[in-house]
C-alpha positions as a Python dict, from the first residue, in 0.01 Angstrom:
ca = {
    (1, 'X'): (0, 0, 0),
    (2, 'X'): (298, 216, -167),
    (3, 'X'): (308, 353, 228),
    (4, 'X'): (353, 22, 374),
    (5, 'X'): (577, -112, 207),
    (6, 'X'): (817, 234, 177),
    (7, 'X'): (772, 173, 546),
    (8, 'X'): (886, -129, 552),
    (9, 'X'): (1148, -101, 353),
    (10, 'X'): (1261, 182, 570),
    (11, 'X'): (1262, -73, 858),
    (12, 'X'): (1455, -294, 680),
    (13, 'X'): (1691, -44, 606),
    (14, 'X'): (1717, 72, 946),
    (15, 'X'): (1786, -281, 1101),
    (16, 'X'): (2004, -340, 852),
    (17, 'X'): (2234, -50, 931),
    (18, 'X'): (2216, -120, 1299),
    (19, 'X'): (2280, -429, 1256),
    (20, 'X'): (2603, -360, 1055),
    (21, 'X'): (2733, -84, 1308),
    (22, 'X'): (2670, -361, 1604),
    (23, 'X'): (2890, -625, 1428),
    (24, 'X'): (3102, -330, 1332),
    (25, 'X'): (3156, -162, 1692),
    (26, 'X'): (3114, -562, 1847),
    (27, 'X'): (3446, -659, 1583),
    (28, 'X'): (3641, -282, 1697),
    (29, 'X'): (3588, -365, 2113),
    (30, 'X'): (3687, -754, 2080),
    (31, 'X'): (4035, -645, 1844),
    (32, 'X'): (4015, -348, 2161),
    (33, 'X'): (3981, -590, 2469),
    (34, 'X'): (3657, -451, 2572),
    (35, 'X'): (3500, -804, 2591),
    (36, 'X'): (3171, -655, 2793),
    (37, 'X'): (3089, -443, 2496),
    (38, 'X'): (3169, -658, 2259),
    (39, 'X'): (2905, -925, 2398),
    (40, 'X'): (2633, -670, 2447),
    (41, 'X'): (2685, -503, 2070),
    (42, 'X'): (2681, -912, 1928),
    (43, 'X'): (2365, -967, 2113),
    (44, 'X'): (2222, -681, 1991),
    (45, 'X'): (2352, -803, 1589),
    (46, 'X'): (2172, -1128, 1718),
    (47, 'X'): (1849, -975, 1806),
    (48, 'X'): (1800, -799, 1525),
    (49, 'X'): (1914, -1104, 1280),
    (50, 'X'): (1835, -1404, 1522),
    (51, 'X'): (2051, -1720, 1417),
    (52, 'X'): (2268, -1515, 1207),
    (53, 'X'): (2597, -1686, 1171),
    (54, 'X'): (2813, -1336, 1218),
    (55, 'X'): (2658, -1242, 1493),
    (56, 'X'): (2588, -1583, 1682),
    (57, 'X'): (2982, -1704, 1590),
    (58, 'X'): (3178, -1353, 1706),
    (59, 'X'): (2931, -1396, 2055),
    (60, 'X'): (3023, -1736, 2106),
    (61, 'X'): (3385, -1624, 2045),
    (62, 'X'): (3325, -1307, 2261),
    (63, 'X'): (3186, -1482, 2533),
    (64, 'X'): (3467, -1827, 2538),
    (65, 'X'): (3762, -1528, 2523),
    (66, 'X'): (3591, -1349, 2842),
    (67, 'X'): (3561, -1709, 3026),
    (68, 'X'): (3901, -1783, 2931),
    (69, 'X'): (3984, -1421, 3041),
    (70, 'X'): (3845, -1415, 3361),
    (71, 'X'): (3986, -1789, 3475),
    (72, 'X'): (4315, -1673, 3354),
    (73, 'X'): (4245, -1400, 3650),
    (74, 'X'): (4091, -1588, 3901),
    (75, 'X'): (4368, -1805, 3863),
    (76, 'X'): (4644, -1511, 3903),
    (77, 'X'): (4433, -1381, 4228),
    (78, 'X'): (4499, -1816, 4372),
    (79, 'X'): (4780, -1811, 4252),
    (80, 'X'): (4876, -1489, 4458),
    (81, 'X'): (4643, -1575, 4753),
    (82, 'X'): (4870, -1904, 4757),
    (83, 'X'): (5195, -1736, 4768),
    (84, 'X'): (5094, -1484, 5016),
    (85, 'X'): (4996, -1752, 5234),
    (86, 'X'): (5355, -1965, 5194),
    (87, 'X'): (5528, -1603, 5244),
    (88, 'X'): (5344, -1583, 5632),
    (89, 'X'): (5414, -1935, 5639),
    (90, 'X'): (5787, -1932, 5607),
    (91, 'X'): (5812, -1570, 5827),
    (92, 'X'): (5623, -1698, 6095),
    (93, 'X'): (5878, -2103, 6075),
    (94, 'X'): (6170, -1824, 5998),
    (95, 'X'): (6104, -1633, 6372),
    (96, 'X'): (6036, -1908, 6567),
    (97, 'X'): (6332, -2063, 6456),
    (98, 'X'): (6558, -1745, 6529),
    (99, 'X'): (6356, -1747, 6877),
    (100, 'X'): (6554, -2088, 6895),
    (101, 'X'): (6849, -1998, 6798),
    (102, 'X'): (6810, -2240, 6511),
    (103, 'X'): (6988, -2040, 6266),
    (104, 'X'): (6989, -2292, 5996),
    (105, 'X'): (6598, -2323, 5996),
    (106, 'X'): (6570, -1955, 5956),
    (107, 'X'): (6797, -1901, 5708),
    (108, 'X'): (6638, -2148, 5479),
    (109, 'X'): (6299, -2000, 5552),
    (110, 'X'): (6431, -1668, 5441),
    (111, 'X'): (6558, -1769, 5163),
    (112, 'X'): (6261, -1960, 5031),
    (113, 'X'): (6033, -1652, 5087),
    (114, 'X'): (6306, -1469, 4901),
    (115, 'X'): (6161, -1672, 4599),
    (116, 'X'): (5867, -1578, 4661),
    (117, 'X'): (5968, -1230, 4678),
    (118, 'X'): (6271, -1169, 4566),
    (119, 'X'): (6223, -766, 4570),
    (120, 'X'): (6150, -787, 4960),
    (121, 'X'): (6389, -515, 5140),
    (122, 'X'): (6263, -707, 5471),
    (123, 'X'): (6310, -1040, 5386),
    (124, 'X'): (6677, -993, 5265),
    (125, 'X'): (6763, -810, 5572),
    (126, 'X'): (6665, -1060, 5795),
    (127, 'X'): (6811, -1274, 5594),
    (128, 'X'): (7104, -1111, 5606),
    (129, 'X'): (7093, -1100, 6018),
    (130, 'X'): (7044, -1477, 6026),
    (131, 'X'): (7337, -1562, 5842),
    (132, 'X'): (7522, -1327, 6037),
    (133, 'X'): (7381, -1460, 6420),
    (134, 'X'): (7461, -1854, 6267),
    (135, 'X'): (7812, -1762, 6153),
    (136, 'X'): (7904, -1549, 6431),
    (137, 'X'): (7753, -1869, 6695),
    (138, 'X'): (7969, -2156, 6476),
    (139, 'X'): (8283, -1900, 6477),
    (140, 'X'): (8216, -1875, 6853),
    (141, 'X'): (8183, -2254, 6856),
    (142, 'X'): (8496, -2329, 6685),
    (143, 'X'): (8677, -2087, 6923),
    (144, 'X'): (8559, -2292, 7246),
    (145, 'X'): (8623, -2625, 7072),
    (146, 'X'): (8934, -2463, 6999),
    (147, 'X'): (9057, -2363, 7337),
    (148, 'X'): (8934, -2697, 7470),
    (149, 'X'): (9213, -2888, 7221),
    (150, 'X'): (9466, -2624, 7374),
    (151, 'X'): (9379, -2704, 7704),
    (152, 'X'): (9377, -3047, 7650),
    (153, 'X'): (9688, -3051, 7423),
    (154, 'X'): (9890, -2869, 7735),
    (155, 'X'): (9757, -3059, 7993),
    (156, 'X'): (9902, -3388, 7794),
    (157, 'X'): (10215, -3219, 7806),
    (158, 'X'): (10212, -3087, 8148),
    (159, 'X'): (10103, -3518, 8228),
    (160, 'X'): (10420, -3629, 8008),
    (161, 'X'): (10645, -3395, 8179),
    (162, 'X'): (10735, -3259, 7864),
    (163, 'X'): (10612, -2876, 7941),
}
């Protein structure tokens, strides 16, 4: 009878100090980030000592911080899946439009994905070519309005007699 209960007492002992390094290593990888460990050392604490409130609470809180944790990431990967998609979006509206010579269109498009990526080498340089082809077509278009007012000016003098 001394055996069985030194051996049980031994037990005791044993689940006792495994169940103290479990909350102990569970407590280390949760203040470390390592959620996964943390969750499988807490169930282990909770196996051991089932409805123990150390071990049941700092699961709970392992497992609602890795939820929280990995929405916060699915949400990033949307989040970047979303602004990938605008980015093809606005390049593909920003060609077509320089295919039509709409230079406004494309140079809002550019600068829109430039939001979205403001670090793009591309994006700015086309950009940058836009703004040039619409400035250099309305300086081209003020020249021809211009030399139509000429003509028009000297032909009202050349019809008054005054040239």
């Amino acid at each position: 009878e001394a055996r069985k209960r030194a051996d049980a007492e031994a037990a005791a002992r044993k689940s006792r100090e495994e169940y103290t390094n479990a909350l102990t290593g569970a407590a280390a990888d949760l203040k470390a980030g390592d959620l996964d460990s943390a969750i499988a050392r807490y169930t282990a604490a909770a196996k051991l000592f089932p409805g123990d409130l150390a071990a049941t609470s700092g699961l709970r809180a392992a497992q609602d911080l890795k939820k929280r944790k990995d929405d916060e990431a699915r949400l990033a990967r949307e989040a970047e899946s979303r602004k990938k998609a605008r980015l093809a979006e606005l390049s593909t509206a920003a060609k077509a439009a320089e295919g039509k010579r709409d230079w406004a269109t494309a140079v809002r498009s550019y600068r829109e994905a430039l939001t979205l990526s403001p670090g793009d080498v591309g994006l700015a340089a086309a950009l940058a070519k836009a703004e040039k082809s619409r400035d250099d077509e309305a300086a081209a278009a003020k020249r021809v309005a211009e030399e139509k007012t000429r003509k028009a000016d000297a032909a009202k003098l050349i019809a008054s007699g005054n040239a």
